[in-house]
Coordinates of N, CA, C and O in Angstrom, one line a residue:
X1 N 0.8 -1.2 0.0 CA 0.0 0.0 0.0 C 0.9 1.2 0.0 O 1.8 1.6 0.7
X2 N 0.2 1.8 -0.9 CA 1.0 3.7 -0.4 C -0.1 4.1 0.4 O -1.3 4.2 0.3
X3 N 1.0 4.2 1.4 CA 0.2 5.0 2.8 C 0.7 6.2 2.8 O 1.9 6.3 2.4
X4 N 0.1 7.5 3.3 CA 0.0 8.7 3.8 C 0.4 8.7 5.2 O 0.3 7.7 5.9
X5 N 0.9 9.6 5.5 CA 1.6 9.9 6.1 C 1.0 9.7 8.1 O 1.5 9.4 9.2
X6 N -0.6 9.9 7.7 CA -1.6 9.7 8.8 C -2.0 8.3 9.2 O -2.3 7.8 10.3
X7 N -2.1 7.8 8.0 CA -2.0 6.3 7.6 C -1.2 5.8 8.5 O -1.5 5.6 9.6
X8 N 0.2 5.7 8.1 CA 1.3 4.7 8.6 C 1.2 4.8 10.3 O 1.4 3.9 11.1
X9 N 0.7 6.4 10.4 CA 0.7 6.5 12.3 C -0.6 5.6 12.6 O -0.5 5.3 13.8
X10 N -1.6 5.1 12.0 CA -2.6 4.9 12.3 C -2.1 2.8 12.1 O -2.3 1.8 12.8
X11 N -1.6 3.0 11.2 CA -1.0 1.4 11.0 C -0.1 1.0 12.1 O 0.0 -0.2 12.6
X12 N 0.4 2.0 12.5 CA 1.9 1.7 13.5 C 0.9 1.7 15.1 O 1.0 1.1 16.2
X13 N 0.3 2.5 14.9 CA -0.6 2.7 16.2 C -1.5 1.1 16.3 O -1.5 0.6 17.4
X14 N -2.1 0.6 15.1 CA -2.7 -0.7 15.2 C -1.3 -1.9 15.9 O -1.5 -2.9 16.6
X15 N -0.5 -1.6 15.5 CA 0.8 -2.9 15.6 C 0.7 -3.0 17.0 O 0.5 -4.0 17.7
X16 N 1.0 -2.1 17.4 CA 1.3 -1.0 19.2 C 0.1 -1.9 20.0 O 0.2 -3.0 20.5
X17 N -0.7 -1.2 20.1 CA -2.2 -2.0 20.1 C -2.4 -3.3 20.4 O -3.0 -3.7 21.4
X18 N -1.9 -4.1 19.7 CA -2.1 -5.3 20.0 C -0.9 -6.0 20.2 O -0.6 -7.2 19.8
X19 N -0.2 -5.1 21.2 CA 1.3 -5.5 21.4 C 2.0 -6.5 21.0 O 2.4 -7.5 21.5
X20 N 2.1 -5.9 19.8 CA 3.1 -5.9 18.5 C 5.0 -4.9 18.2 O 5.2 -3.7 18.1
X21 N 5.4 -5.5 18.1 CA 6.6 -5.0 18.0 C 6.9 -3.9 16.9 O 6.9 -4.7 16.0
X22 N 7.0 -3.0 16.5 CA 6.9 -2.0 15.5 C 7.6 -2.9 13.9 O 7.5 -2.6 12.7
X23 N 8.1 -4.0 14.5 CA 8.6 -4.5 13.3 C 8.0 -5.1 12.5 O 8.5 -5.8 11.6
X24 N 6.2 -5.2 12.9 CA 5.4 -6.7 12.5 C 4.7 -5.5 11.7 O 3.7 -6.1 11.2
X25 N 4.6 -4.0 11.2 CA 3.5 -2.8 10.8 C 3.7 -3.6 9.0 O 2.7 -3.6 8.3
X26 N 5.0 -4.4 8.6 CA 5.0 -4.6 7.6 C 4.2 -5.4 7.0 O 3.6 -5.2 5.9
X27 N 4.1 -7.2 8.0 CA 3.6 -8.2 7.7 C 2.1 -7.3 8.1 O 1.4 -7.4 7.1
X28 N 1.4 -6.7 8.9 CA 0.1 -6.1 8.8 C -0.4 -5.6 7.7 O -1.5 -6.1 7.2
X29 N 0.3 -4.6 7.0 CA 0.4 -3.6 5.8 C 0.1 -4.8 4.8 O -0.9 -4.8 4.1
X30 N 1.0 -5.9 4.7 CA 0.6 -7.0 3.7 C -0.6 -7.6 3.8 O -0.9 -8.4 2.8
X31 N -1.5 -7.5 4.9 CA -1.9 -8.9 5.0 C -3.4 -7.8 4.6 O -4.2 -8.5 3.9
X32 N -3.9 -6.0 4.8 CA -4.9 -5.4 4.9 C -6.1 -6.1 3.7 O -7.3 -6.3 3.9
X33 N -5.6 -6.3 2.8 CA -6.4 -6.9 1.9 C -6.6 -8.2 1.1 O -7.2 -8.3 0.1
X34 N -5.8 -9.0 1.8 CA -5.5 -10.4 1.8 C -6.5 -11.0 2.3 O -7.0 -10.6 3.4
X35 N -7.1 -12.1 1.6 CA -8.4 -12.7 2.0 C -8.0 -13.6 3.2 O -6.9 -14.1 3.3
X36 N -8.7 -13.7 3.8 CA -8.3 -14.4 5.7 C -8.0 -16.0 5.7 O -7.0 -16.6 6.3
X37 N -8.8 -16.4 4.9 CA -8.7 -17.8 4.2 C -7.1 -17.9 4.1 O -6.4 -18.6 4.8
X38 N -6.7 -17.3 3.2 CA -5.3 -17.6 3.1 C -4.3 -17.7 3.9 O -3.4 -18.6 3.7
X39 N -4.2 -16.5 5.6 CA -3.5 -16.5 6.0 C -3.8 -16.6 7.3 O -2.9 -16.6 8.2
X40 N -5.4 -16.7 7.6 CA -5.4 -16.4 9.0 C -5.6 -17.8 9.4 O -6.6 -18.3 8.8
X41 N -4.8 -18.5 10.2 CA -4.8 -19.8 11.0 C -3.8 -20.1 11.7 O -2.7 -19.7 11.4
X42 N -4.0 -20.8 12.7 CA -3.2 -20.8 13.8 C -2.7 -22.3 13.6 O -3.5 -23.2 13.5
X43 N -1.1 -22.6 13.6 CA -0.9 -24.4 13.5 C -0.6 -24.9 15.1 O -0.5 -26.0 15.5
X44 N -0.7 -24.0 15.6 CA -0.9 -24.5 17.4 C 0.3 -25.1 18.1 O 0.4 -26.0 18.9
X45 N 1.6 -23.9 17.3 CA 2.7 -24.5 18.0 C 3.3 -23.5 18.7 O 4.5 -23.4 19.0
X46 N 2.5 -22.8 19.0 CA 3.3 -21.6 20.2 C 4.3 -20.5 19.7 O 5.3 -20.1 20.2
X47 N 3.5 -20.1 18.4 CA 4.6 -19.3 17.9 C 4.3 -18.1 18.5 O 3.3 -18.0 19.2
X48 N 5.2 -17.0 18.2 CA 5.5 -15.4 19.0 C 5.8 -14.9 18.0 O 6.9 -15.1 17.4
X49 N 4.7 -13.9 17.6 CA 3.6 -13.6 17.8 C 2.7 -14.8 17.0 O 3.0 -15.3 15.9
X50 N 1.5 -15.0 17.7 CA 0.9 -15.7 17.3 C -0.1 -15.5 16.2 O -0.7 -14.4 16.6
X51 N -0.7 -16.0 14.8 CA -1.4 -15.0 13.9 C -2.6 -14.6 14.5 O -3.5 -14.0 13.8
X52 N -2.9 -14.7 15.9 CA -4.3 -14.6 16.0 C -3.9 -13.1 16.6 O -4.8 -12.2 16.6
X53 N -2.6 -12.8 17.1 CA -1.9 -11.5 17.7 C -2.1 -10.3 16.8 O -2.5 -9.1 17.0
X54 N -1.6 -11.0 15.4 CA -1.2 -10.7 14.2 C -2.4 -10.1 13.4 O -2.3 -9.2 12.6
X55 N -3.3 -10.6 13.9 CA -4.9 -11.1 12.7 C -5.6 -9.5 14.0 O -6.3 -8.6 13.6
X56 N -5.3 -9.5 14.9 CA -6.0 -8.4 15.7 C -5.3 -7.1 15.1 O -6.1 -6.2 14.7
X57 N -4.3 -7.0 15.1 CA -3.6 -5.7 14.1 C -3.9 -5.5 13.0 O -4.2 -4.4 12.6
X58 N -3.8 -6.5 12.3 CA -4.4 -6.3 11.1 C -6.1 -5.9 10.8 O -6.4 -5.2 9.8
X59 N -6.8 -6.3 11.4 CA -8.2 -5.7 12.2 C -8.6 -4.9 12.5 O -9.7 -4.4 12.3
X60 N -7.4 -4.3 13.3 CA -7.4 -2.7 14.1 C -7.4 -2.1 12.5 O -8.4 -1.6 11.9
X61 N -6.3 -2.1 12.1 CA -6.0 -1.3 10.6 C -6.2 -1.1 10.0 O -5.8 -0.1 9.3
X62 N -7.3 -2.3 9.6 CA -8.5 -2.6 8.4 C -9.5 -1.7 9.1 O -10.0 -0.9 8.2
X63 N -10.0 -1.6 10.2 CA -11.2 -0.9 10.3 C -10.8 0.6 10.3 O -11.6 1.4 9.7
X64 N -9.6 1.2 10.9 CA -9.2 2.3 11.0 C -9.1 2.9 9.6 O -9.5 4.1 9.4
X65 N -8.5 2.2 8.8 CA -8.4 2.6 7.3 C -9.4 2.5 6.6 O -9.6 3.5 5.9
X66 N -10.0 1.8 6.6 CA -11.7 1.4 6.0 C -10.6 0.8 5.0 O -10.0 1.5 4.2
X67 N -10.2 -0.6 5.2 CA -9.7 -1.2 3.8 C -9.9 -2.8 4.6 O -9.6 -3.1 5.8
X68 N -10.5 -3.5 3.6 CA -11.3 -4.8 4.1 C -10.9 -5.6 2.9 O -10.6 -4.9 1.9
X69 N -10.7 -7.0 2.9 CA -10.2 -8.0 1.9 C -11.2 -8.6 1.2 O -12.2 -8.2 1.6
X70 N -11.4 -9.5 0.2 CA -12.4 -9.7 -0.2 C -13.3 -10.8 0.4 O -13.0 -11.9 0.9
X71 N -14.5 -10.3 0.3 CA -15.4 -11.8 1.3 C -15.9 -10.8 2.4 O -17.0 -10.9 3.0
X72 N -15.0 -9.9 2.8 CA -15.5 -9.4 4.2 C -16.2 -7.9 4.3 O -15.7 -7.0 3.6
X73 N -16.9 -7.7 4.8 CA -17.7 -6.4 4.2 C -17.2 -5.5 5.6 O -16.9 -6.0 6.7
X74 N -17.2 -4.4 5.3 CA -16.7 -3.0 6.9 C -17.8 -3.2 8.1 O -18.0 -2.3 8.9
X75 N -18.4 -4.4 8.1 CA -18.9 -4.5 9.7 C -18.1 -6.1 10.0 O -18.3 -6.8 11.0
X76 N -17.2 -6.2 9.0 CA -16.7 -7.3 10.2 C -17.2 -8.8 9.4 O -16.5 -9.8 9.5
X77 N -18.4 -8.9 8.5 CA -19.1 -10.0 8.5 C -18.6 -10.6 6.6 O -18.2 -9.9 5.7
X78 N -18.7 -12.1 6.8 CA -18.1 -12.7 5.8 C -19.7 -12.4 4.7 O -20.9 -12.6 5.2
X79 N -19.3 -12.0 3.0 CA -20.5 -12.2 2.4 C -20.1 -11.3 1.6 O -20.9 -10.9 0.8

């Protein structure tokens, strides 16, 4: 994404948020319109950060931005 300048504080503020390390704003940034199917699942081995950590940042940033992936409509619901 080209983000603006209000953007990236709003992205970096989502990472923060769901105490996330400022280094994860990247994998978030990738994932904003990535369909969930693809990436969001957990293999249940105790990883740090965990994608469900991951999946809440990217959540925050999707709603804050109004940018939603496909399948998912700006209340959250698959359809």
């Amino acid at each position: 994404f080209d983000l603006s300048g209000q953007q990236r504080a709003d992205l970096r503020a989502a990472v923060r948020s769901a105490g996330l390390d400022e280094s994860y704003q990247s994998f978030v940034a990738r994932h904003l319109d990535a369909d969930d199917a693809r990436w969001r699942w957990c293999c249940g081995s105790n990883c740090d950060p965990c994608v469900h950590t991951l999946g809440r940042a990217v959540d925050q940033a999707r709603q804050t931005l109004g940018i939603y992936p496909p399948g998912l409509s700006d209340d959250g619901d698959q359809g």
